[in-house]
């Protein structure tokens, strides 16, 4: 898939701004996330820690746009993945009318929802992937783990698979000569570089099964002609004699589908640029309606009159702003999309018909290639006997093996962001250590970013470069791992650290554990101001009235607390 953005030089791969997620239930509106903002650098492991129910998993599901709707809904905010805002069309997809806590009307627009789901289906799994908390529940019990991994590969990398098959079936002596010369030119001390080059070449030509043979060949043989003839023999043994004419047609079809996706992305970006002012007004309108619902619940007549006037004024402003937008470019792109859809049907009608009538036959070469890649992934995550496991069902595997399968599935399309939602839950200590080492190694190999969610502060200290601490739907502190453990600022973070069992300095006796008084608040009726103030030992009057902002208190260290009163300098 082409890049989602032109801002490739940005240090952030993920940026979340003022994310608000709500769950509209019969008991009231659950304020699950209340203006969460965070960023994850390229190649960084960012940890998210907090008590159960603080919003960690909701944050992860919001970034993946997997909030179940109904009852959940991302109400406002921005989520930038590689510079592209995946929820920029939030206001277009639906309109929320909050009349009271238990009376919420939602009007959906199917056309925009269909386009949004189409775009997200190409981004989710390709750009961002997730390791879910319970692998046994996440895996389909009636499909083999190999087929589940292959499904992801075939969904996101059809063009890459087709190119690999075509290159393998049409490999030329000149290609082998260039490869052998490149390997022979390397010094004997460059073993790692040689392995990387062999791996890249075998993947490029769809010859992954001879990678180990090639590695042994170049280690044990020094004569160029013998090496060349052996490489040619191994490459010829992998050729299947498949007719490439149909593959060329398939590749052209999937390339046109990719072009269609790019046009939809471009259309969405242009619409967002045109309607930026409208979105800002719509965000203010949503806030005003929420405040109006709260005023009606409290029967505050003065606020109700003022907010009704504000809502009416904002509606008029939105109507005026919409009338001034020049939609010429957006209309042109919409026409271009329709034309491309028509051309795909006209030009590839025979192939589409072949897919519908003889799907198994059409997809056989793709499945063979995807199976090879699935075996590679199972070997990469250190699963014993991958040739047996690939044909096994989830219930035939242990918890640790299921988690490794989930990691292999997440890595199947080389995502740049991996979200690990408590990946070591319910695993024994030895397996936990293996899974954590595996995630760190994969980060180093693939250079991907990782959002790591856990309750375990010891795991955070071992795994993460930066840490965010969440409480009741808010990010209350963000800093490097070292600063969190040795210079924690927020009272909640300090309370978490004090609850860790410690061995006394002299190694004798025991130390009484500290605990944070009270419990996690009910997010249907959360505390006013700072949500931690009912449990905070440093509570002040302002804590009950106003919500503190996340401000900088040092180099790359932010905290949301009124103990640090410089609330004007917002980071």
XYZ file of C-alpha atoms in Angstrom, residues 7-518:
512
model
C 4.936 13.874 6.078
C 7.403 10.961 6.095
C 10.033 12.978 7.967
C 7.825 13.316 11.061
C 9.261 11.623 14.154
C 5.802 10.393 15.223
C 4.171 7.360 13.690
C 1.053 7.640 15.859
C -0.415 10.825 17.305
C -3.656 10.910 19.282
C -5.234 14.307 20.036
C -8.072 14.968 22.512
C -9.652 11.563 22.003
C -13.133 11.287 23.525
C -14.873 7.890 23.564
C -18.305 7.271 25.056
C -20.539 4.243 25.665
C -24.264 5.046 25.499
C -25.987 2.588 27.845
C -29.430 2.289 29.427
C -27.929 3.362 32.772
C -26.285 6.471 31.311
C -23.304 7.646 29.256
C -20.002 6.008 30.215
C -17.244 8.633 29.801
C -14.576 6.042 28.988
C -11.985 8.424 27.492
C -11.984 12.119 28.253
C -9.552 13.994 26.013
C -6.628 11.524 25.802
C -3.565 12.798 23.910
C -0.382 10.812 23.290
C 2.215 10.169 20.605
C 4.420 7.211 19.702
C 7.714 7.753 17.923
C 8.905 5.587 15.067
C 10.630 2.463 16.374
C 9.613 3.183 19.988
C 7.940 0.980 22.610
C 5.369 3.112 24.446
C 3.888 1.613 27.607
C 0.389 2.286 28.907
C -0.229 1.407 32.549
C -3.025 1.852 35.085
C -5.684 0.074 37.133
C -8.350 -2.133 35.566
C -11.079 0.005 34.026
C -8.883 3.089 33.529
C -9.259 3.047 29.726
C -6.117 1.313 28.450
C -7.885 -1.238 26.235
C -10.470 1.345 25.136
C -7.567 3.567 23.987
C -6.077 0.671 21.993
C -9.437 -0.245 20.436
C -10.076 3.423 19.598
C -6.734 3.654 17.770
C -7.722 0.524 15.802
C -11.269 1.957 15.426
C -12.696 -1.260 16.880
C -15.048 0.306 19.431
C -18.307 -1.745 19.236
C -21.040 0.514 17.855
C -23.571 0.334 19.483
C -23.141 1.047 22.365
C -19.689 2.626 21.987
C -18.712 5.614 19.902
C -15.652 7.789 19.313
C -17.251 11.197 19.845
C -14.390 13.530 18.933
C -10.645 13.827 18.558
C -7.990 12.957 15.994
C -5.981 9.751 15.462
C -3.076 10.213 13.051
C -1.461 7.048 11.678
C 1.625 7.923 9.638
C 0.220 11.442 9.246
C -3.261 10.347 8.088
C -6.240 11.096 10.349
C -8.262 7.854 10.328
C -11.322 9.414 12.020
C -11.395 12.700 10.126
C -14.855 11.873 8.743
C -16.322 11.227 12.200
C -18.961 13.985 11.984
C -20.019 12.876 8.485
C -20.670 9.265 9.479
C -23.204 10.096 12.175
C -24.806 12.845 14.219
C -25.251 12.414 17.967
C -28.103 14.231 19.682
C -27.721 13.949 23.472
C -31.053 14.882 25.061
C -30.187 13.387 28.443
C -27.902 10.747 29.958
C -30.338 7.977 29.001
C -31.863 9.541 25.878
C -29.371 9.698 23.017
C -30.365 9.808 19.338
C -27.854 8.697 16.708
C -28.369 9.352 12.997
C -26.048 7.318 10.756
C -25.071 8.060 7.139
C -24.451 4.763 5.335
C -22.476 6.178 2.399
C -19.790 7.694 4.606
C -19.729 4.677 6.937
C -19.194 2.377 3.936
C -16.262 4.485 2.672
C -14.769 4.719 6.170
C -14.915 0.932 6.655
C -13.395 0.394 3.207
C -10.418 2.642 4.011
C -9.935 1.189 7.505
C -10.006 -2.371 6.147
C -6.886 -1.506 4.103
C -5.097 0.274 6.971
C -5.999 -2.117 9.794
C -3.644 -5.097 9.585
C -1.394 -3.427 6.999
C -0.320 -0.298 8.891
C -1.466 -1.170 12.409
C -2.003 -4.587 13.975
C -3.084 -5.764 17.411
C -2.217 -8.666 19.714
C -5.402 -9.173 21.703
C -5.587 -9.852 25.414
C -7.118 -13.338 25.193
C -5.716 -15.303 22.215
C -8.113 -18.222 22.743
C -11.079 -15.853 22.307
C -9.477 -13.897 19.439
C -8.657 -16.977 17.318
C -11.441 -18.674 15.341
C -11.925 -22.147 16.893
C -13.125 -23.851 13.672
C -10.334 -22.642 11.352
C -6.728 -23.848 11.499
C -4.180 -21.293 12.692
C -2.389 -21.531 9.346
C -5.502 -20.527 7.415
C -6.052 -17.596 9.793
C -2.509 -16.302 9.208
C -2.802 -16.903 5.454
C -6.075 -14.945 5.329
C -4.304 -11.802 6.571
C -1.430 -12.250 4.117
C -3.758 -12.730 1.151
C -5.920 -9.782 2.158
C -3.113 -7.243 2.339
C -0.309 -8.469 0.045
C -1.824 -9.849 -3.151
C 0.460 -7.758 -5.362
C 3.568 -8.820 -3.411
C 2.566 -12.502 -3.656
C 1.911 -12.192 -7.391
C 5.268 -10.501 -7.992
C 7.088 -13.219 -6.022
C 5.475 -16.009 -8.087
C 6.166 -14.245 -11.390
C 9.814 -13.574 -10.469
C 10.322 -17.196 -9.384
C 8.774 -18.632 -12.556
C 10.653 -16.219 -14.859
C 14.001 -16.038 -13.030
C 16.932 -15.450 -15.403
C 20.591 -16.509 -15.196
C 21.508 -12.801 -14.994
C 19.486 -12.484 -11.763
C 21.365 -15.423 -10.230
C 24.743 -14.099 -11.431
C 24.115 -10.694 -9.819
C 23.041 -12.350 -6.548
C 26.071 -14.672 -6.421
C 28.453 -11.781 -7.200
C 26.963 -9.665 -4.401
C 27.386 -12.500 -1.881
C 30.920 -13.388 -3.052
C 31.963 -9.728 -2.733
C 31.197 -9.776 0.997
C 33.904 -10.494 3.521
C 33.811 -13.612 5.681
C 33.239 -11.399 8.745
C 29.985 -10.020 7.310
C 27.906 -13.108 8.192
C 24.859 -11.128 9.387
C 24.813 -8.941 6.272
C 25.067 -12.089 4.117
C 22.087 -13.676 5.879
C 20.015 -10.507 5.431
C 20.847 -10.362 1.702
C 19.946 -14.053 1.233
C 16.683 -13.521 3.125
C 15.774 -10.460 1.037
C 16.627 -12.186 -2.267
C 14.702 -15.378 -1.479
C 11.637 -13.376 -0.407
C 11.847 -11.213 -3.543
C 11.902 -14.281 -5.824
C 9.508 -16.453 -3.790
C 12.262 -18.922 -2.846
C 11.959 -18.849 0.951
C 12.179 -22.646 1.205
C 15.772 -22.718 -0.084
C 17.029 -19.948 2.237
C 18.735 -22.348 4.676
C 20.255 -24.336 1.809
C 21.693 -21.157 0.305
C 23.102 -20.060 3.677
C 24.890 -23.427 4.090
C 26.077 -23.326 0.477
C 27.779 -19.933 0.798
C 29.361 -20.936 4.120
C 30.838 -24.224 2.861
C 31.562 -23.595 -0.828
C 34.038 -21.045 -2.191
C 34.180 -21.784 -5.937
C 31.924 -19.417 -7.877
C 30.906 -21.765 -10.724
C 29.818 -24.524 -8.333
C 27.863 -22.028 -6.261
C 26.190 -20.611 -9.364
C 25.145 -24.007 -10.726
C 23.820 -25.106 -7.316
C 21.773 -21.892 -6.921
C 20.303 -22.432 -10.407
C 19.437 -26.034 -9.527
C 17.755 -25.045 -6.244
C 15.791 -22.236 -7.936
C 14.638 -24.568 -10.741
C 13.476 -27.149 -8.176
C 11.040 -24.575 -6.718
C 9.470 -23.641 -10.051
C 5.992 -25.103 -10.538
C 5.459 -24.380 -14.233
C 2.356 -22.308 -13.533
C 1.040 -20.195 -16.421
C 2.037 -16.595 -15.713
C -0.475 -15.047 -18.137
C -3.291 -15.319 -15.598
C -0.970 -14.001 -12.873
C -0.166 -10.901 -14.922
C -3.904 -10.318 -15.312
C -4.437 -10.806 -11.555
C -1.620 -8.383 -10.730
C -3.096 -5.714 -12.976
C -6.518 -6.216 -11.358
C -5.157 -5.812 -7.806
C -3.068 -2.797 -8.838
C -6.212 -1.091 -10.097
C -7.895 -1.912 -6.778
C -4.926 -0.254 -5.054
C -5.319 2.820 -7.274
C -8.998 2.949 -6.301
C -8.027 2.939 -2.626
C -5.522 5.756 -3.173
C -8.204 7.850 -4.896
C -10.561 7.346 -1.944
C -7.800 8.455 0.422
C -7.102 11.532 -1.675
C -10.796 12.405 -1.833
C -11.103 12.133 1.951
C -8.024 14.319 2.519
C -9.347 17.027 0.169
C -12.776 16.988 1.829
C -11.154 17.277 5.243
C -9.053 20.218 4.096
C -12.100 21.978 2.705
C -14.242 21.316 5.749
C -11.722 22.078 8.499
C -13.677 25.118 9.718
C -16.920 23.131 9.673
C -15.323 20.350 11.756
C -14.141 22.841 14.366
C -17.636 24.332 14.587
C -19.141 20.818 14.749
C -16.820 19.939 17.625
C -17.970 23.036 19.502
C -21.583 22.111 18.723
C -21.066 18.614 20.217
C -19.584 20.134 23.380
C -22.461 22.612 23.638
C -25.042 19.831 23.262
C -23.313 17.771 25.941
C -23.313 20.763 28.294
C -26.966 21.399 27.444
C -27.868 17.806 28.367
C -26.072 18.193 31.693
C -27.870 21.510 32.355
C -31.248 19.901 31.611
C -30.433 17.048 33.981
C -29.639 19.608 36.704
C -32.683 21.747 35.699
C -30.524 24.873 35.555
C -32.789 27.259 33.631
C -30.150 29.983 33.213
C -27.616 27.627 31.618
C -30.314 25.973 29.507
C -31.293 29.311 27.934
C -27.677 30.326 27.294
C -26.705 26.929 25.810
C -29.829 26.767 23.610
C -28.819 30.120 22.109
C -25.231 28.887 21.636
C -26.404 25.698 19.895
C -28.655 27.692 17.542
C -25.822 30.132 16.719
C -23.391 27.284 15.995
C -25.895 25.563 13.689
C -26.246 28.815 11.707
C -22.438 29.209 11.520
C -22.045 25.634 10.241
C -24.680 26.236 7.548
C -22.927 29.431 6.407
C -19.494 27.750 6.349
C -20.858 24.852 4.268
C -22.303 27.237 1.686
C -18.861 28.845 1.115
C -16.948 25.617 0.386
C -15.718 25.095 -3.201
C -16.216 21.370 -3.870
C -14.952 21.313 -7.495
C -11.894 19.125 -6.768
C -13.892 16.753 -4.554
C -16.543 16.353 -7.272
C -13.808 15.681 -9.862
C -12.299 12.957 -7.678
C -15.704 11.398 -7.063
C -16.222 11.240 -10.828
C -12.733 9.729 -11.268
C -13.533 7.041 -8.696
C -16.735 6.105 -10.542
C -14.822 5.930 -13.836
C -12.131 3.687 -12.338
C -14.753 1.337 -10.890
C -16.382 1.088 -14.318
C -13.000 0.462 -15.976
C -12.168 -2.320 -13.485
C -15.434 -4.099 -14.308
C -15.009 -3.586 -18.070
C -11.323 -4.515 -18.276
C -11.281 -7.374 -15.768
C -14.782 -8.777 -16.118
C -13.437 -12.182 -17.187
C -11.071 -12.392 -14.189
C -13.770 -11.268 -11.726
C -16.109 -13.913 -13.169
C -13.321 -16.498 -12.870
C -12.905 -15.523 -9.204
C -16.615 -15.902 -8.499
C -17.141 -19.211 -10.325
C -13.796 -20.941 -9.701
C -12.445 -19.201 -6.588
C -10.541 -22.217 -5.241
C -8.737 -22.713 -8.529
C -8.041 -18.974 -8.915
C -6.608 -18.643 -5.414
C -4.582 -21.852 -5.331
C -1.233 -20.246 -6.317
C -1.804 -17.433 -3.821
C -2.576 -19.903 -1.028
C 0.545 -21.951 -1.759
C 2.696 -18.828 -1.507
C 0.839 -17.532 1.569
C 1.363 -20.895 3.291
C 5.115 -20.581 2.768
C 5.059 -17.136 4.362
C 2.917 -18.397 7.251
C 5.533 -21.091 7.944
C 8.238 -18.408 7.920
C 6.281 -16.368 10.464
C 5.745 -19.367 12.750
C 9.498 -20.023 12.639
C 10.137 -16.331 13.340
C 8.095 -16.463 16.564
C 10.008 -19.600 17.664
C 7.175 -22.125 17.479
C 8.413 -25.710 17.639
C 7.332 -27.971 14.746
C 5.754 -25.209 12.597
C 4.812 -27.734 9.874
C 2.537 -29.457 12.405
C 1.244 -26.317 14.120
C 0.190 -24.658 10.845
C -2.507 -27.343 10.367
C -3.601 -27.326 14.039
C -6.718 -25.769 15.546
C -6.416 -23.224 18.407
C -7.672 -25.691 21.061
C -4.782 -28.029 20.198
C -2.200 -25.432 21.247
C -1.052 -24.241 24.657
C -1.668 -20.649 25.831
C 1.897 -19.624 24.990
C 1.680 -21.109 21.488
C -1.663 -19.398 20.884
C -0.091 -16.079 21.859
C 2.803 -16.709 19.461
C 0.293 -17.465 16.702
C -1.430 -14.148 17.450
C 1.941 -12.368 17.172
C 2.671 -14.138 13.869
C -0.759 -13.083 12.554
C -0.154 -9.476 13.632
C 3.221 -9.453 11.860
C 1.946 -11.104 8.672
C 1.696 -7.811 6.759
C 4.733 -6.052 8.291
C 2.769 -3.370 10.212
C 4.560 -0.267 11.410
C 2.573 -0.173 14.666
C 1.998 -3.211 16.851
C -0.518 -2.854 19.702
C 0.062 -5.462 22.431
C -2.904 -5.490 24.833
C -1.625 -7.373 27.910
C -0.012 -10.118 25.766
C 1.293 -12.056 28.786
C -2.008 -12.398 30.697
C -2.625 -15.916 32.101
C 0.790 -17.176 30.945
C 3.357 -18.767 33.239
C 6.470 -16.757 34.146
C 8.805 -18.607 31.757
C 6.441 -18.164 28.794
C 5.922 -14.507 29.727
C 9.670 -13.871 29.531
C 9.844 -15.585 26.122
C 6.934 -13.532 24.719
C 8.441 -10.253 25.999
C 11.863 -11.094 24.538
C 10.171 -11.997 21.265
C 8.356 -8.627 21.046
C 11.598 -6.743 21.766
C 13.511 -8.752 19.171
C 10.802 -8.224 16.552
C 10.839 -4.475 17.254
C 14.591 -4.457 16.574
C 14.259 -6.553 13.405
C 11.204 -4.876 11.841
C 11.846 -1.350 13.256
C 8.151 -1.048 14.085
C 6.573 0.968 16.897
C 4.851 -0.835 19.772
C 2.032 0.272 22.084
C 2.425 -2.028 25.087
C -0.468 -2.263 27.566
C -0.012 -3.962 30.933
C -0.703 -3.839 34.678
C 2.808 -5.014 35.533
C 5.178 -2.153 36.344
C 8.168 -4.513 36.287
C 7.353 -5.371 32.657
C 7.048 -1.654 31.871
C 10.534 -1.042 33.326
C 11.991 -3.866 31.231
C 10.210 -3.218 27.922
C 9.327 0.423 27.370
C 11.153 3.557 26.224
C 8.351 5.908 27.356
C 5.371 5.369 29.625
C 1.890 6.862 29.914
C -0.059 6.465 33.160
C -3.865 6.399 32.830
C -6.548 6.974 35.437
C -10.320 6.973 34.862
C -10.115 7.772 31.144
C -7.379 10.415 31.418
C -3.648 10.369 30.778
C -2.265 11.785 34.041
C 1.481 11.442 33.437
C 3.809 10.772 30.524
C 7.603 10.426 30.724
C 10.545 8.141 30.007
C 10.632 4.841 31.921
C 13.502 6.123 34.055
C 11.630 9.299 35.039
C 8.453 7.375 35.872
C 10.270 5.069 38.288
C 12.731 7.539 39.830
C 10.994 10.925 39.489
C 7.239 10.304 39.420
C 5.229 13.534 39.755
C 1.542 12.609 39.867
C 0.160 11.323 43.218
C -1.493 8.393 41.407
C 1.803 7.308 39.807
C 3.509 7.609 43.186
C 0.761 5.453 44.725
C 1.232 2.753 42.071
C 4.971 2.647 42.706
C 4.489 2.405 46.481
C 2.246 -0.631 45.998
C 5.113 -2.673 44.510
C 6.530 -5.254 46.985
C 10.069 -4.302 48.031
C 12.819 -6.174 49.840
C 14.250 -4.178 52.810
C 17.779 -2.841 52.400
C 19.166 -5.260 54.985
C 17.281 -8.166 53.392
C 15.623 -9.088 56.692
C 11.928 -8.985 57.559
C 9.255 -7.462 55.363
C 7.944 -4.055 54.368
C 4.268 -3.182 54.675
C 2.612 -2.541 51.310
C 0.958 0.789 50.669
C -2.389 1.048 48.902
C -4.336 3.837 47.265
C -7.507 4.493 49.314
C -10.907 4.210 47.659
